mmCIF file of C-alpha atoms in Angstrom:
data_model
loop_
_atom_site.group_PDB
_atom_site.id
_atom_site.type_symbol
_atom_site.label_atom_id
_atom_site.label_comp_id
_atom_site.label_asym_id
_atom_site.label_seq_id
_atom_site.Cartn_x
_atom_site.Cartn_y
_atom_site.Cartn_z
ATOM 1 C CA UNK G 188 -43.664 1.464 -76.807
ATOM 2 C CA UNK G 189 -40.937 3.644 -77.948
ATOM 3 C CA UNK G 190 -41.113 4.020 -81.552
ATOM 4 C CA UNK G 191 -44.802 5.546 -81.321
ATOM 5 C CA UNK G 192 -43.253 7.414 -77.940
ATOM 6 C CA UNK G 193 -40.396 8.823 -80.056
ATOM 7 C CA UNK G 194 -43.172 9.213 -83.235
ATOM 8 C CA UNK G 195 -45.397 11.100 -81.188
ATOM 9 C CA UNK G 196 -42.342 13.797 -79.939
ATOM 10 C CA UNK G 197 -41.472 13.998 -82.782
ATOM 11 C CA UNK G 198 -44.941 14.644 -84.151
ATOM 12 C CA UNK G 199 -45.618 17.125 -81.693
ATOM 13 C CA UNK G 200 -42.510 18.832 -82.458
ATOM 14 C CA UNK G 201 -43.642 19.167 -85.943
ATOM 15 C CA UNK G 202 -46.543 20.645 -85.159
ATOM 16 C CA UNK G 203 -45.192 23.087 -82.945
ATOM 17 C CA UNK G 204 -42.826 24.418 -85.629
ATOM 18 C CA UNK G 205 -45.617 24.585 -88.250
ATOM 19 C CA UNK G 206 -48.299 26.363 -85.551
ATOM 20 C CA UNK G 207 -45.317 28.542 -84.569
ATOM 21 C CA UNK G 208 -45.350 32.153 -86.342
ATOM 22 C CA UNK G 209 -43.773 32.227 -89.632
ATOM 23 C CA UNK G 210 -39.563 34.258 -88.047
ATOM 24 C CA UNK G 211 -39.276 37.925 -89.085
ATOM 25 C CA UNK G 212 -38.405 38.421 -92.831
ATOM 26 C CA UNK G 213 -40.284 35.060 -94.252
ATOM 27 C CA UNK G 214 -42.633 35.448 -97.289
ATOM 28 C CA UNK G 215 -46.113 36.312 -95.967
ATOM 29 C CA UNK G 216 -45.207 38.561 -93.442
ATOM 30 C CA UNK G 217 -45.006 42.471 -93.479
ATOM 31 C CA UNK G 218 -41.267 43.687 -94.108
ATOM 32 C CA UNK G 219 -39.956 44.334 -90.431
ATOM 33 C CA UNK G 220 -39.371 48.500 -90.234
ATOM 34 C CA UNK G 221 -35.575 49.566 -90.383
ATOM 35 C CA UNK G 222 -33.491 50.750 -87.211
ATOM 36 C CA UNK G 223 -32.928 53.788 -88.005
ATOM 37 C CA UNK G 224 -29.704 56.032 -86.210
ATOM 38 C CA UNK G 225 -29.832 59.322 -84.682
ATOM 39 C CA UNK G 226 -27.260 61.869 -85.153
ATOM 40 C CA UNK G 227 -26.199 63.610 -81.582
ATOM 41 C CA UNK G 228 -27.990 66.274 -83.035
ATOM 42 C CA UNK G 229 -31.307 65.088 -83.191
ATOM 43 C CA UNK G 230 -30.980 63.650 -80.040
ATOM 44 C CA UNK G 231 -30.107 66.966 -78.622
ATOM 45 C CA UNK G 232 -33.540 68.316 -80.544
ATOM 46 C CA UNK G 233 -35.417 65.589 -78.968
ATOM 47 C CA UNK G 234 -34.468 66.893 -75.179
ATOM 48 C CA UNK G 235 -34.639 70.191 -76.307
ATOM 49 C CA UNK G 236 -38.511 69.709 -77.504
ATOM 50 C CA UNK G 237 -38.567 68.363 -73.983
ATOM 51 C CA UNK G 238 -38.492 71.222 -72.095
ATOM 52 C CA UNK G 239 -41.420 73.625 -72.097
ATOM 53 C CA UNK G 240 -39.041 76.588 -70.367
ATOM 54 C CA UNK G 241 -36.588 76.515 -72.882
ATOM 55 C CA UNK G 242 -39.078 76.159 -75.794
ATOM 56 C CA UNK G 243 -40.835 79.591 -74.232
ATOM 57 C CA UNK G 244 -37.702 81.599 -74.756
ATOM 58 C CA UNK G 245 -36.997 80.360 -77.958
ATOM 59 C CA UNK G 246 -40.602 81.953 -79.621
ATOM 60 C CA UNK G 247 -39.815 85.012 -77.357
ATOM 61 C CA UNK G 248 -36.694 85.236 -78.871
ATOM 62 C CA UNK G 249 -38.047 84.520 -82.027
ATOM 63 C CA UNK G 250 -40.299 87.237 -81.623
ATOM 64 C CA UNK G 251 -37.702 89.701 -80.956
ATOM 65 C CA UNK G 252 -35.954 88.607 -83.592
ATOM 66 C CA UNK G 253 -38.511 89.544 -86.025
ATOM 67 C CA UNK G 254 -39.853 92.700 -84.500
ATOM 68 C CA UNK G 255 -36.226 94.196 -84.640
ATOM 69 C CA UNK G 256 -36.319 93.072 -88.761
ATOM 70 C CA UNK G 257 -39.558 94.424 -89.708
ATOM 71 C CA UNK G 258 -39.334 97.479 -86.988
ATOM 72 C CA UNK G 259 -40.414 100.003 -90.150
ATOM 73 C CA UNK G 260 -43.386 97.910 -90.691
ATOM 74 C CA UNK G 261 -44.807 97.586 -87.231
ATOM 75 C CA UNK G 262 -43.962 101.043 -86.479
ATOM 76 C CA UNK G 263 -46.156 101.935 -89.856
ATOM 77 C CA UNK G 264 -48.821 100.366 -88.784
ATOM 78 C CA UNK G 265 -49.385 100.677 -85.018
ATOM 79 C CA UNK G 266 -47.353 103.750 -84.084
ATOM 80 C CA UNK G 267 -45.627 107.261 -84.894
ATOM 81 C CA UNK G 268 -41.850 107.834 -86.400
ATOM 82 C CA UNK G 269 -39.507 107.353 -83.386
ATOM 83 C CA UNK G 270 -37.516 110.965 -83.568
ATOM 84 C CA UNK G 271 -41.568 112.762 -84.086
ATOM 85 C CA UNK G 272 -42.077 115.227 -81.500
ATOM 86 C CA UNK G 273 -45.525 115.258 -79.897
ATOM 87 C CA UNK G 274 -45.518 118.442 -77.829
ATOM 88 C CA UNK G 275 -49.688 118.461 -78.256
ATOM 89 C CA UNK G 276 -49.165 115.427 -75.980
ATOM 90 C CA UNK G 277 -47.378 117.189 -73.429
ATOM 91 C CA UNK G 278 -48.686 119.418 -70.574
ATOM 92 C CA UNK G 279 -46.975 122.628 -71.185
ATOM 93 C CA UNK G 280 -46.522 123.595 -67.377
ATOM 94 C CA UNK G 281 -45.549 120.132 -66.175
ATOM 95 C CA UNK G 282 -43.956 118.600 -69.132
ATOM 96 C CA UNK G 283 -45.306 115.244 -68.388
ATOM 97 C CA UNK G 284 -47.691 113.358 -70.789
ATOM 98 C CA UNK G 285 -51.307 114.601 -70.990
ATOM 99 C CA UNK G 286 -53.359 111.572 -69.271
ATOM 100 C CA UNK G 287 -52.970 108.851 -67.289
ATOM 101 C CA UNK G 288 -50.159 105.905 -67.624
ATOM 102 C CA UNK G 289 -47.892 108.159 -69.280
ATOM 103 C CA UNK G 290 -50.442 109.099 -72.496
ATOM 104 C CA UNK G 291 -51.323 105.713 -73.048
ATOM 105 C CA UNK G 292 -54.176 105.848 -75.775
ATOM 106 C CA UNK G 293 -55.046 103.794 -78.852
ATOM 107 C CA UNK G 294 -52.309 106.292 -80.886
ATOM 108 C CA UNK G 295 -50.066 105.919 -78.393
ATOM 109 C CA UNK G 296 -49.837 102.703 -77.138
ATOM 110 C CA UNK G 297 -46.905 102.796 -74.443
ATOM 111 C CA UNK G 298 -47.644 106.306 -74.445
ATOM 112 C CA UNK G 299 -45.040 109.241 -74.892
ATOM 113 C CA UNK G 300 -41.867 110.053 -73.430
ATOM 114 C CA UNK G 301 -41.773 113.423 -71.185
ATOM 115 C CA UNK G 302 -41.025 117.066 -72.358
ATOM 116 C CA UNK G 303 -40.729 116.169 -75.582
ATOM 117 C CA UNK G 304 -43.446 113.482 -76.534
ATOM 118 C CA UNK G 305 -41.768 110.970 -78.370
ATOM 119 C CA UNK G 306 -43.695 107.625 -79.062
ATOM 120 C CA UNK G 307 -42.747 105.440 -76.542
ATOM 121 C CA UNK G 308 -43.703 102.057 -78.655
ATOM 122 C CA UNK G 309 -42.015 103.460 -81.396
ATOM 123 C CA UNK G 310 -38.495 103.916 -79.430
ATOM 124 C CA UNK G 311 -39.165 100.505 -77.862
ATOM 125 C CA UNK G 312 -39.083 98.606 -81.447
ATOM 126 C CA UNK G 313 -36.048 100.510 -82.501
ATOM 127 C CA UNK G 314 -34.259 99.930 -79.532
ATOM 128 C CA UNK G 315 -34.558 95.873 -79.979
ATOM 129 C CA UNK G 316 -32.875 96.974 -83.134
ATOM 130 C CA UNK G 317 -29.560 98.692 -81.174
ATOM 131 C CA UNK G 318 -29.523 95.711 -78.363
ATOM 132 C CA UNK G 319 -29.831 92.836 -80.812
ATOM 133 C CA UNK G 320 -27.847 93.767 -83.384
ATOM 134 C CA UNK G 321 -24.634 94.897 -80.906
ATOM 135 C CA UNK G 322 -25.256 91.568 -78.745
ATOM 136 C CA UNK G 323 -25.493 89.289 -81.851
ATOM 137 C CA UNK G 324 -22.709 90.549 -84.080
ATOM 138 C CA UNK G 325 -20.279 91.253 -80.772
ATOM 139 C CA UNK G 326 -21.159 87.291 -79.933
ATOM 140 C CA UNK G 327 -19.891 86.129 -83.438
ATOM 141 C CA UNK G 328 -17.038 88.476 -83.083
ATOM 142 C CA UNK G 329 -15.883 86.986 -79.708
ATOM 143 C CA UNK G 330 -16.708 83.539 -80.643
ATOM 144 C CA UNK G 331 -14.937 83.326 -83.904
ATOM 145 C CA UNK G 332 -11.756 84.893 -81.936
ATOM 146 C CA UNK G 333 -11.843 82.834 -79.467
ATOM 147 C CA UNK G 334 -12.506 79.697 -80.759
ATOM 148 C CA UNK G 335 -9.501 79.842 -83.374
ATOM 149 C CA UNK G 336 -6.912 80.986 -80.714
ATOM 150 C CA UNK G 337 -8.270 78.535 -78.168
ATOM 151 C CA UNK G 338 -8.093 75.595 -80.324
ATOM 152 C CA UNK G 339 -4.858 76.383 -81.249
ATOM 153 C CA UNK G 340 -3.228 77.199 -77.485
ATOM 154 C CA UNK G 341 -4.833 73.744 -76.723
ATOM 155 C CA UNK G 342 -3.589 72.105 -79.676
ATOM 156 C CA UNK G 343 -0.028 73.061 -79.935
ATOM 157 C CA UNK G 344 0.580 73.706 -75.900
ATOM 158 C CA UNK G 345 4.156 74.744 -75.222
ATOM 159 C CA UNK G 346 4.831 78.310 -75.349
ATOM 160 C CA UNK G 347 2.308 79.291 -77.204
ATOM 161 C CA UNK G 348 -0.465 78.260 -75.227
ATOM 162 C CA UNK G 349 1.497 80.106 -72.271
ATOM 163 C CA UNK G 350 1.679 82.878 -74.315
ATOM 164 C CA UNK G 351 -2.637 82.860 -75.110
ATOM 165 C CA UNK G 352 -2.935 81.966 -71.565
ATOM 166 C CA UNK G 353 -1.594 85.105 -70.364
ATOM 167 C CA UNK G 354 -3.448 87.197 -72.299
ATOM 168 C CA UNK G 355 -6.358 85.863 -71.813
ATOM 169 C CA UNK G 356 -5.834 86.792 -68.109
ATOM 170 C CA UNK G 357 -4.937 90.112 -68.608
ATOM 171 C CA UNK G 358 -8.151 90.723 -71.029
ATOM 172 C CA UNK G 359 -10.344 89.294 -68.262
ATOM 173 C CA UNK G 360 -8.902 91.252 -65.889
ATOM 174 C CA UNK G 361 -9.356 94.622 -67.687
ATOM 175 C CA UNK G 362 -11.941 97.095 -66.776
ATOM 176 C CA UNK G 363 -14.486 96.835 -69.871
ATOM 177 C CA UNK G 364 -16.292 99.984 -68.857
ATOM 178 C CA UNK G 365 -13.787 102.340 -68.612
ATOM 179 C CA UNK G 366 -12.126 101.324 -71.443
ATOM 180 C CA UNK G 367 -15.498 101.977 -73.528
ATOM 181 C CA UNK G 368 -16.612 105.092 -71.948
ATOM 182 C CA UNK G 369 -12.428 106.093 -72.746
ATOM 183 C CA UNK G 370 -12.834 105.360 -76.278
ATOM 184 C CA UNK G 371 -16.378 106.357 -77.037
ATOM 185 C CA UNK G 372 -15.614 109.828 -75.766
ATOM 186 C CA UNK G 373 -12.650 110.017 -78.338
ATOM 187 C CA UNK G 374 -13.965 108.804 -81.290
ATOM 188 C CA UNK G 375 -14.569 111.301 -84.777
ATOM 189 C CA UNK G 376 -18.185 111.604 -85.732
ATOM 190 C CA UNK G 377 -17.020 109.943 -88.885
ATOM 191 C CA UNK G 378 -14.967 106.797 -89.755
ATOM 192 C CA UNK G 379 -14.727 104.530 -92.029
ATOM 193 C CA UNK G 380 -17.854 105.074 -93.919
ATOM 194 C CA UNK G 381 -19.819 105.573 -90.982
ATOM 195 C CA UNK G 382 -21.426 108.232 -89.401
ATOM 196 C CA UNK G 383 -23.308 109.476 -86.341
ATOM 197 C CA UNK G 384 -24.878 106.464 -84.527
ATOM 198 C CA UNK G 385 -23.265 103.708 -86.950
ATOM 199 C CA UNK G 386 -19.474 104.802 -85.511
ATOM 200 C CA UNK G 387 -21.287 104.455 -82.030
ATOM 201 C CA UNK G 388 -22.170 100.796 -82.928
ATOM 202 C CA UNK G 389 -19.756 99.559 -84.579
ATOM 203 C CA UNK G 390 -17.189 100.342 -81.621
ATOM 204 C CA UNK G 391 -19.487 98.890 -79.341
ATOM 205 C CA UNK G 392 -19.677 95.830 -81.067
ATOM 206 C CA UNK G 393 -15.427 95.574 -81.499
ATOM 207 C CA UNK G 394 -15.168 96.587 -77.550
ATOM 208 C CA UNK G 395 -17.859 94.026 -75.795
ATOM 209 C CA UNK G 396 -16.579 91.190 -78.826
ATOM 210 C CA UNK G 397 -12.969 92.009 -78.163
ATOM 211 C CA UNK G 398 -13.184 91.882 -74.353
ATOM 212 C CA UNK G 399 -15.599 88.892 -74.711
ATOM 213 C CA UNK G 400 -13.583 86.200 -76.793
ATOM 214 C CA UNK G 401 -11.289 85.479 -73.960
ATOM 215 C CA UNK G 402 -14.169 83.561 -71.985
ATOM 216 C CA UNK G 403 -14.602 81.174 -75.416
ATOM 217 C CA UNK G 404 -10.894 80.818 -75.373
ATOM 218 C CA UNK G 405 -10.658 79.260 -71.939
ATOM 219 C CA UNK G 406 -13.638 76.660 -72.746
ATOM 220 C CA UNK G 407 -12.536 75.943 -76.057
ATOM 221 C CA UNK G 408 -8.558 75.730 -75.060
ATOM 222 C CA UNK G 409 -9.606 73.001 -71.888
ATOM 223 C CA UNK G 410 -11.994 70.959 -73.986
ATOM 224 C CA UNK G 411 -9.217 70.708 -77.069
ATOM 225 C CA UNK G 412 -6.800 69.840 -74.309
ATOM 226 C CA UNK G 413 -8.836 66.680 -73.576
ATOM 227 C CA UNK G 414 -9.933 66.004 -77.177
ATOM 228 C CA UNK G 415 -6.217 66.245 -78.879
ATOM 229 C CA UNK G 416 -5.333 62.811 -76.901
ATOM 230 C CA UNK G 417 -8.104 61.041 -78.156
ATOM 231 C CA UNK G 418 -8.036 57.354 -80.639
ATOM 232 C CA UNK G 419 -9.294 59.087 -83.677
ATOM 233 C CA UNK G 420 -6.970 61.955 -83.481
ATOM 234 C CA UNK G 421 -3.759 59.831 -82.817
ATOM 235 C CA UNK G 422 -5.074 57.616 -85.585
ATOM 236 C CA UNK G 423 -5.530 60.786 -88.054
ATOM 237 C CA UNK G 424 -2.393 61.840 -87.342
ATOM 238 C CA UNK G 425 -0.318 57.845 -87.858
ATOM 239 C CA UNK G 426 -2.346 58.278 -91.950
ATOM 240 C CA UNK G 427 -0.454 61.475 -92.204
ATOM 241 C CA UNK G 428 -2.861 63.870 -91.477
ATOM 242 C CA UNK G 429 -1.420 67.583 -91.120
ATOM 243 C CA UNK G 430 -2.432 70.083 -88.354
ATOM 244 C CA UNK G 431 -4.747 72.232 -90.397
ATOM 245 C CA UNK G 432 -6.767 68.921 -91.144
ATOM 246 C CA UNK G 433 -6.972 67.870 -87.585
ATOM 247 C CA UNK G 434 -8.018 71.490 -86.435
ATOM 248 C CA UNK G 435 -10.467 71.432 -88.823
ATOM 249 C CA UNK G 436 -11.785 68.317 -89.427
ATOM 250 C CA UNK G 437 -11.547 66.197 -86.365
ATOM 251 C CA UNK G 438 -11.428 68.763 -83.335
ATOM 252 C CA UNK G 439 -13.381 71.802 -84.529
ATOM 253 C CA UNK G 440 -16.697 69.505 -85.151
ATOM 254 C CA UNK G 441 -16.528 68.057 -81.378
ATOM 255 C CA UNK G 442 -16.357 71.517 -80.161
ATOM 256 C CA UNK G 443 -19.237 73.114 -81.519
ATOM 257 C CA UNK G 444 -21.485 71.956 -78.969
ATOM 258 C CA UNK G 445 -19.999 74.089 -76.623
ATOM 259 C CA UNK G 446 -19.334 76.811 -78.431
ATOM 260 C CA UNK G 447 -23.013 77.041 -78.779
ATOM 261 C CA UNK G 448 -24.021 76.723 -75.738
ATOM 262 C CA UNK G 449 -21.690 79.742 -74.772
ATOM 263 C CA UNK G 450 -22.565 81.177 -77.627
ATOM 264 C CA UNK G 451 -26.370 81.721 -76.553
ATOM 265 C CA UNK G 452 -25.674 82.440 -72.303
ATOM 266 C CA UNK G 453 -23.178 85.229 -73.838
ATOM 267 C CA UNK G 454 -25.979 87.100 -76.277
ATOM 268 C CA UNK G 455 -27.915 88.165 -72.971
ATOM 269 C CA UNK G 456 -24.972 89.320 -71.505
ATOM 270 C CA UNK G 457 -24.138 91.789 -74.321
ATOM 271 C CA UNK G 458 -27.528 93.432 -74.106
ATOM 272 C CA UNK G 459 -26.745 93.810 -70.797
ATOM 273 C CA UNK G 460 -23.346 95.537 -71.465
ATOM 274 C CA UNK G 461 -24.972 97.421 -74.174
ATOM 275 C CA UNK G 462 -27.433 98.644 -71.937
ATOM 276 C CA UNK G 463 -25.286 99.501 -69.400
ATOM 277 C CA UNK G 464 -22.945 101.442 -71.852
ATOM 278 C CA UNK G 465 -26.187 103.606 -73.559
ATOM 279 C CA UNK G 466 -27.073 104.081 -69.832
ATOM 280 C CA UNK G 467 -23.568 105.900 -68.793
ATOM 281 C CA UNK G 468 -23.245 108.003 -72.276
ATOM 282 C CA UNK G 469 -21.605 105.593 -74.005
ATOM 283 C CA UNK G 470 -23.995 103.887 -76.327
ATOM 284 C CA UNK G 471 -25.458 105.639 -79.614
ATOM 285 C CA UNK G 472 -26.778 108.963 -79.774
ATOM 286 C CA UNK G 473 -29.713 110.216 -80.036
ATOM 287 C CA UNK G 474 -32.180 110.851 -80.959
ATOM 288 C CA UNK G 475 -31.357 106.544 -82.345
ATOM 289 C CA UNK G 476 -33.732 104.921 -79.927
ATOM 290 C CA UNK G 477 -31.812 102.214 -77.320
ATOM 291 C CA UNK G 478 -33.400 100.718 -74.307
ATOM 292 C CA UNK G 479 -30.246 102.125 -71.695
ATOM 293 C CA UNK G 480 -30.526 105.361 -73.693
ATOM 294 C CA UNK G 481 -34.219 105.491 -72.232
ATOM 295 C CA UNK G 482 -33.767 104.159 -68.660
ATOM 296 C CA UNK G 483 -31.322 106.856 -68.245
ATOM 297 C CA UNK G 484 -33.767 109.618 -69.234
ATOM 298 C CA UNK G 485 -36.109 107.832 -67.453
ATOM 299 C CA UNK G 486 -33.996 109.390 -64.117
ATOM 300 C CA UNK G 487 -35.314 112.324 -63.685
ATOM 301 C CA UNK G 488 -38.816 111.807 -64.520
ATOM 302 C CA UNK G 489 -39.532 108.719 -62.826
ATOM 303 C CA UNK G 490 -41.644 110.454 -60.018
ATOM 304 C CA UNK G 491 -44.054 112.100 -62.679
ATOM 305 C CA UNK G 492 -44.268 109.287 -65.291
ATOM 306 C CA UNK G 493 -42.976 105.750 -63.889
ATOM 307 C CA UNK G 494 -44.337 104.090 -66.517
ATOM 308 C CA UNK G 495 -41.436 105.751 -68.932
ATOM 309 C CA UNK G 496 -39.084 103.506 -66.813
ATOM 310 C CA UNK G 497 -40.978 100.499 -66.334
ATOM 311 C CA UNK G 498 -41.284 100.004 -70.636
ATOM 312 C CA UNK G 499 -37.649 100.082 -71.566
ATOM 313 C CA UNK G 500 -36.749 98.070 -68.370
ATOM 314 C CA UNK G 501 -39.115 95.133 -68.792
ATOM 315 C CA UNK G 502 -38.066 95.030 -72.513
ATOM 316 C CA UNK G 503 -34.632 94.442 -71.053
ATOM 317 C CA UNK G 504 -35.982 91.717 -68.426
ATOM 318 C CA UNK G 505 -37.834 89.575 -71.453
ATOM 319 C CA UNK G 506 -35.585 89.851 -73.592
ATOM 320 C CA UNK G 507 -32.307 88.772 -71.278
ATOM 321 C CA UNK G 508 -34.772 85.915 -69.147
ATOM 322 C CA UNK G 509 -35.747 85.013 -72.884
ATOM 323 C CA UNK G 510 -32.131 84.239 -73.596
ATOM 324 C CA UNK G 511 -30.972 82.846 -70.538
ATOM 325 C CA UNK G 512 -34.052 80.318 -70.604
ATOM 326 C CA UNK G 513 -33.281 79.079 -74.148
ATOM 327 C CA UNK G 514 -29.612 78.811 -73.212
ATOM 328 C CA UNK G 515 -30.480 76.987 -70.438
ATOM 329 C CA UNK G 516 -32.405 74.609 -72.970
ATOM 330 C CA UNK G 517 -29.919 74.154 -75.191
ATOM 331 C CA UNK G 518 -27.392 73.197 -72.605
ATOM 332 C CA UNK G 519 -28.966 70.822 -71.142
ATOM 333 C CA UNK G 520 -29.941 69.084 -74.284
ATOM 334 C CA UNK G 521 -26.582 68.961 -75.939
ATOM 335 C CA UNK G 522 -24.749 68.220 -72.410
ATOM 336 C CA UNK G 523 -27.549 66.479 -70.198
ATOM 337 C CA UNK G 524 -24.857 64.796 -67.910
ATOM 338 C CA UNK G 525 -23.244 67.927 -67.056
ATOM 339 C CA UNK G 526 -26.556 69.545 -65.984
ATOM 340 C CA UNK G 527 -26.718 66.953 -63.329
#
C-alpha cells in the first residue's frame, strides 16, 4: 500500500509541474518587458502632467511668451504701429475715443488710447515685450548671483558665510523703490551703447536682479548647509576631491530643484516691480509701450474711458496668475512632500 501511495504523490507531483506554466524567461514564452528607472525628473513631469491648474498657466505663459517674440508680426497683421497717432479717432471737444468701449472696432480691437489715439492692442503686445523681458533677464541675474554666493556661504561657513549673511540682510532690508526712482532720475540718455528706452531697461533689469538675488541666497545657503554633511559628499571629499569639484559636481545638481522653483514664483514678481516702477516714472519712456506706463495714464481718464484701464490691468492679472499657477505646479511636482 505504500509504494503505489508514494507512486501516486509522486505522480501527481509530476503532473503538477508539467501542467504548471512554463517560469518567466523559458523558451516558448514572450521575453518578460524590462523595469525600466525613472530619473527624479521624469517623475517630477509625471506630477506635473497631473495637475490641470498648473498645466493652464504653462500654455498661458507659453502664449505670452510667443506674442512678446513675434509682437511685429501680430501687430502687422491685426493692428496699427504702436507710437501712430489716430486723432480721426478722437472726439475733438472731449478727447475721448469716438464710440463706445473706448473705439473698439474691427481696426481697433482694444480700441484707442485718449487724446491722442494710440492703438490700444498694439501698446498691449509691446508692453508683454518691456514686462517679460525685464522680469526674465532680472530673474537670471538674481539667480545666478545668488546661487554662487549662497552655495559658497553654506559651503565654507565661518566668516565668510557671516560676512554673506549680513549682507544679505541689509539688501533685504533696503528700500527697492526709492533706490530705483533715485537712480532712474539720474541716469544720461546714453550709456554704454544704449540709448533712450534701452538705458531705461537695462537699469531696471540690474536694480530688481540686484535687490532680488539675496532671497536665492538664503534658500540656496540653508539647503547647502544640510547637503555639505551628506555620505556622498564626505565620501567625494576622502578620494580627494577639491572644493570646486564638490560645488560643482555634487552640490550644485541637488540644488537645482529649488532654484527652479524660486526661479518661476520670482518672474511674476518682477512684472510686478516693473509695473510698479513704469507706474511711478520710473520705467521706460515713451512713447515704448509698458503695461504700468498705461495704467498710469489710465488716471486721469478712467471716468471717460474705463476700458483704457481695465486692458493693461488684466494683462497684468493673466500674466502674474499665469506664473504663479505654473510655479505652483512645478513646486509641487519637484517637492510634493513639502506641499503637504
Amino acid at each position: 500500500m505504500t509504494a503505489p501511495l508514494h507512486e501516486k504523490s509522486a505522480g501527481e507531483a509530476t503532473a503538477t509541474v508539467d501542467g504548471a506554466p512554463d517560469a518567466p524567461g523559458t523558451p516558448g514564452d514572450a521575453p518578460a518587458k524590462a523595469i525600466e528607472g525613472r530619473s527624479p525628473w521624469q517623475i517630477a513631469w509625471t506630477r506635473l502632467k497631473r495637475d490641470k491648474l498648473a498645466l493652464a498657466g504653462a500654455f498661458i505663459v507659453i502664449f505670452l511668451v510667443l506674442v512678446a517674440l513675434f509682437a511685429p508680426v501680430i501687430v502687422g497683421l491685426l493692428g496699427h504701429p504702436p507710437d501712430e497717432f489716430h486723432e480721426d479717432q478722437i472726439d475733438p471737444l472731449f478727447g475721448t475715443p469716438i464710440g463706445s468701449w473706448g473705439g473698439v472696432s474691427s481696426d481697433f480691437l482694444f480700441g484707442v488710447e485718449p487724446v491722442n489715439g494710440r492703438d490700444v492692442f498694439s501698446r498691449i503686445v509691446y508692453g508683454a515685450r518691456i514686462s517679460l523681458l525685464v522680469a526674465f533677464l532680472a530673474a537670471v541675474f538674481a539667480v545666478v548671483l545668488g546661487t554662487i554666493l549662497g552655495i559658497i556661504a553654506g559651503y565654507f561657513g565661518g566668516w565668510i558665510d557671516a560676512a554673506l549673511s549680513r549682507v544679505m540682510d541689509v539688501m533685504l532690508a533696503f528700500p527697492q523703490l526709492l533706490f530705483t526712482i533715485a537712480l532712474v532720475s539720474v541716469l544720461p540718455n546714453q550709456l554704454l551703447g544704449l540709448d533712450g528706452s534701452g538705458v531705461r531697461i537695462a537699469a531696471l533689469v540690474l536694480v530688481i536682479g540686484f535687490f532680488g538675488w539675496p532671497y536665492v541666497g538664503r534658500i540656496v545657503r540653508g539647503q547647502t548647509l544640510s547637503l555639505r554633511n551628506r555620505e556622498y559628499v564626505e565620501a567625494a571629499q576622502s578620494l580627494g576631491a577639491g572644493r570646486l569639484y564638490i560645488l560643482r559636481r555634487e552640490l550644485l545638481p541637488n540644488l537645482i530643484a529649488p532654484i527652479t522653483v524660486y526661479a518661476t514664483l520670482m518672474i511674476p514678481t518682477n512684472i510686478l516691480t516693473e509695473a510698479a516702477l513704469s507706474f511711478l516714472g520710473a520705467g521706460v519712456k515713451p512713447p515704448t509701450a509698458s503695461w504700468g506706463q498705461m495704467l498710469s495714464t489710465a488716471i486721469t481718464t478712467y471716468e471717460s474711458d474705463p476700458l483704457f484701464m481695465v486692458i493693461p490691468g488684466f494683462a497684468i492679472f493673466i500674466t502674474v496668475l499665469a506664473f504663479n499657477l505654473f510655479g505652483d505646479g512645478v513646486r509641487d511636482a519637484l517637492d510634493p512632500k513639502g506641499s503637504r
